[in-house]
Amino acid sequence: MNTTGKVDVLLGLQWGDEGKGKVVDVLTPNYDVVVRFQGGPNAGHTLEFEGQKYVLRSIPSGIFQGGKVNIIGNGVVLAPDLFMGEAKDLEKSGHPLKERLHISKKAHLIMPTHRLLDRAYEAAKGKAKVGTTGKGIGPTYTDKISRNGLRVGDILENFQEKYAAHKARHMKMLEALGWTDFEGFDEVEKTWMEGVGYMRQFHFVDSEHEINNILRSGKSILCEGAQGTMLDVDFGSYPFVTSSNTVCAGACTGLGIGPNKIGEVYGIMKAYCTRVGAGPFPTELFDETGKMLRDLGHEYGAVTGRERRCGWVDLIQLRYSIMINGVTQLILMKSDVLDSFETIKACVAYKLKDGSLTEELPYELEGVEPVYKEFPGWKTDMTKFTEQSQFPQAFHNYIKFLEDFLETPIKIVSIGPDRDQTIIL
Ligand code: GDP
Ligand code: IMO
Ligand code: MG
């Protein structure tokens, strides 16, 4: 583990929901500080310990272990009303935050009108809609890039004036899109403003300075990615992606750290694959097996409750994600979900539309056919195991194959949602 003032980055290698929150919580004792660098309340990171379950959206998953400082970096987008709800719930359940959760002044604010714009753009796309979480992520990052954003630091001066100007601009855009549904808007706006007031009780920081000072003092930082590599705006299955850089490089721009500061890159992968929302998914299963994965894995969205699409693990896609992120070690999640399967499949090549085979992720994923390798299932309940030596031989073999094919070691295997159901290899 990292103790030399380096930053380790943990991120999802598939289409999100790989189990990042659980692993951040497990690894937090090895670090001094935990930070989020991109995304916003589109994320839903689930943690379970001591019989309790928590879902975090904007607050880093390092908040539960050892009273450590957690930082929301400049690359994150924050909705004050949702942040207030999340933070108050945590405080109510006995996890005080105000002193140890720091928020970058450069993080952008998701306004109520950004959420309406999100819905309006989706409606305008019709059948081609992305299936966003509806949290205003796209419109907020669009405003950031087009130099029209409202930031956390803006709260400190003439906020009402700035808010009104941004809102007026958004209203014109909504009008142009033909959007007329403003039901409940005034109420939402009121709670949002309350959220802004609530946020003022937290430390607003120049997080790039804070983070680099932490590193200079020899302390270690764990970065918690949100979404997954296939949802990255540059490298994901565009346009069916989110609007931020979810890949490792996003930690540099989303925090203000040099690439030479990055140490370990933990790649989180499920032993199968899921996706929420629209877009290509080569190994998706529409049959009983897909349903079995969904039922056994409880594959329903942590934020929206939507059914997750399920399929076999895709090693071509994973190899691509490992390459883009420079993954140094893999963490295999939800292997217990496969405990009862007779046969397990992994995609080891794609057949393209012209009939040729490839092991490289193509520009166009729609319409590619997966070529599978089959493995005998281990047919053993692994959920109560405490060490690697208890793994059945068939599972050992499966892990070995994954490591060889992906040319990356698997260092942790997760065998259930609880913090304790974690085997370090
Ligand atoms: P994240 O967004 O990457 O943090 O993942 P989510 O929290 O959205 O989804 C992962 C889901 O799987 C959550 O409900 C977790 O409690 C659960 N989970 C995590 N690890 C395991 C595991 O090893 N086995 C099982 N069965 N569930 C797990
Ligand atoms: P975590 O961090 C899974 C998906 C949405 C949609 C697309 C764009 O929990 O893994 P957005 O609202 O971001 O504009 O939606 O991205 N999506 C996620 N899918 N896990 C997530 O986060 C996601 N965040 C966004 O379903 O397809
Ligand atoms: Mg999630």
PDB file of N, CA and C and ligand atoms in Angstrom, residues 17 44-45 308, ligand 3:
ATOM      1  N   ASP A  17     -21.383   0.798 -11.208  1.00  0.00           N
ATOM      2  CA  ASP A  17     -21.970  -0.114 -10.217  1.00  0.00           C
ATOM      3  C   ASP A  17     -21.153  -1.388 -10.008  1.00  0.00           C
ATOM      4  N   GLY A  44     -24.220   6.145  -7.224  1.00  0.00           N
ATOM      5  CA  GLY A  44     -24.868   5.535  -6.061  1.00  0.00           C
ATOM      6  C   GLY A  44     -23.922   4.466  -5.567  1.00  0.00           C
ATOM      7  N   HIS A  45     -23.211   4.757  -4.487  1.00  0.00           N
ATOM      8  CA  HIS A  45     -22.193   3.833  -3.976  1.00  0.00           C
ATOM      9  C   HIS A  45     -22.686   3.211  -2.678  1.00  0.00           C
ATOM     10  N   ARG A 308     -31.127  -3.197 -13.804  1.00  0.00           N
ATOM     11  CA  ARG A 308     -29.867  -3.157 -14.549  1.00  0.00           C
ATOM     12  C   ARG A 308     -29.876  -4.262 -15.605  1.00  0.00           C
TER      13      ARG A 308
HETATM   14 MG    MG B   3     -23.634   2.625  -8.235  1.00  0.00          MG
END
